[in-house]
């Protein structure tokens, strides 16, 4: 087998399968390997990291199909690997549905009620064979529902390693040996993988698990704490993890015992509190009544529990808690919300007042806003009596144990309004905290740092006046978390014990702050602070009793068997002086996540203990140095960072930069940055996952991660722009041709969005292969501020590459000459139908198409925009609506053809469709060839199983095409 200098990932990458595996990992939620360690924003899937690193290390041979087969085999993504990963039985009904009539007759029988069952003589072995037979007939997505993730497979069978070693000329018996052998062949040593933006630790963790040596750094100490834990806690032995869990249980039990002794979470009957619900109260400026605030007074939809407001003699409201409420009471509890659209709605006088007016915010003559709330002082943790926002405990969920009639101990939960004794316990909590507050702050058990104003951190200052981090927590939360910190400090003996303790407290902080909303829709429970990437203050919130903080002891127990040769630093990426063979980074590029601000929420708690555990670290988010946003200073920082990385890798070293694919402008800026840093693009691949949005996110959540593959820039050549375009056209076509040739027709790996991305990459490959382009001043372009709509020279190059790609990617069966004559909107629609034929239903695919064709308005062409269910409207769904409107599509020939098809289907007569075209199109005779081509294309949808909504219309399209074709004067 002949191998060249290129890596597998520079020639091909199975984007479809890696995307599906990444999506499966994401859907595992808290079952993901690293999420158990703690919150971080934007962790990359481990399978994506594994596939990328393997793609860099595997050499590309002169047999690309065999290369792909081996690549998939190593990752257990081939047929044998998927079967090895299968851990669930396929249900009998699905077995039956996927058999031929003859096979059904052989193995199944039907009962009187139509219920199917295996015949009595079918053996266990035959049933197992049917599992394999049907499993192989399922699509890749369907197979994954019965499989564990690749990382959950210990090793491949020896027979598989024989095939891998034969192709690669290696002698490995596991992934770690293979990676080290390939690394030594490529770099002369075990490969060193570096990540200077390591965040939650995905890259260093997976690189170490694969057998690489690791360098990991981040400017942010919370990121480094999580990375250290990923490498050292998840890399611990089973015995060590058992001891760490025992340590956490010990701390939790000691805290539980202390809280029980204080008597602050048990009522008079000995029942334990589970959750406390608090709300803000304000005085209505219209009537002077004190109003408790909540966007809904429904506490639990499952238990039908509501809060009912009753006016009292003190110009305020008593709050009654009622479970098993009537339907009318449930409805009233929703309607009696005292906060609607950021307005106070007073239940006494029924007047509405903007919350901003209650806060006394005002706009100055110069347009600036002056915020009216006073800022809390360092020693305060409850509001002053004269503060605008007061806090009130309005509901407690208790639980009691009882013995049922069968003698089993069961737990019952119930809601109640706080009694006089409950309120006395509240006062006791405040007194306990007052007695410990100063000492605990000095020892670092609770935060004492001021909130530094920022894009996200100004929210709690502006909306509540909270000026210090501890003020994002109420008295109960501070007492529980402070107690846990005190116990960890007292009992932790090793570095690992301190780290798991600290991570446990961080998890408590995320799930037990004043920013934790109460979810009344499902299990009636409190949600985490960081359900989004902000510090949104709430009018009512949940506080957990110690009983509900058991996730303190819940951390990932994955035994990673890591290569322990790792180096970890808290460091600015511009100052790195360690050499790596491979840099795999996910920079904060054009990213809305303010990591530095969000992480200060945890850092406020961790500061002192963090420096005790890691004396050579700092405990500051280093806001001033954080790389963020866009613009000249950002671009310059990125150039410095990536130039430094390029200088700290060998001449044959490689890099992958991950980033979220947004638009051509982002691509152009990133290309200039990497080019200026002395790097050249060799490939790019887009890994996409898509999920339905839940909660506060509206619409679809489309996530695509681009892997940009880079090497050192070694050329000394200079080119001119006009010389580049023919070269780019050749490169785009060559890239698309090679991908088409490699693709599996039965299980396609590439979609049009991947071909589009290949065009982006092809243009950048050509551009960055030269040391200099005479027409482009890189420094000038990086520093220039553009007006909206202004194209940079690099954007023009990329857009030209996209145009070439879409001219080249004619839908199968469509005349290429006519294709080039169509309007962008017509091409978008026809290409969209082509996507649907291939089973592509991601809204992101339509976004890419629209971007590629330059179509701005396309939402009206879609029948559905739901995640994984996006599709275009049929002719009948369009009907005659919008025809001849102000937009391009409604006046296009294709829109008229769809209208004619609708007329034919509606009237059950193709003549009606043809006559409509003849009457409505002034140049009907000159456009017949195009009309026939469009109808013929639509007719190909008739027998597509996944497009039943087109079946009848496709049949009429076939008849109508014939009628137009044979039409005479």
Tab-separated table of C-alpha atoms in Angstrom, residues 279 281 292 297 299 306-310 312 317-321 392-395 416-418:
chain	number	residue	atom	x	y	z
A	279	UNK	CA	-40.807	35.433	45.435
A	281	UNK	CA	-42.523	41.625	46.628
A	292	UNK	CA	-45.917	39.265	45.595
A	297	UNK	CA	-49.133	30.971	40.536
A	299	UNK	CA	-46.786	25.447	41.481
A	306	UNK	CA	-51.573	26.401	43.076
A	307	UNK	CA	-50.899	29.479	45.172
A	308	UNK	CA	-54.001	31.577	45.838
A	309	UNK	CA	-53.610	35.264	46.760
A	310	UNK	CA	-55.951	36.575	49.465
A	312	UNK	CA	-55.404	41.021	54.009
A	317	UNK	CA	-51.682	39.424	50.369
A	318	UNK	CA	-51.766	36.166	52.250
A	319	UNK	CA	-50.771	33.227	50.077
A	320	UNK	CA	-52.706	29.988	50.401
A	321	UNK	CA	-51.287	26.768	48.912
A	392	UNK	CA	-40.739	36.300	50.683
A	393	UNK	CA	-40.965	32.567	51.345
A	394	UNK	CA	-44.387	31.543	50.022
A	395	UNK	CA	-44.324	27.754	49.705
A	416	UNK	CA	-47.734	23.907	52.254
A	417	UNK	CA	-47.723	27.625	52.911
A	418	UNK	CA	-45.091	28.512	55.537
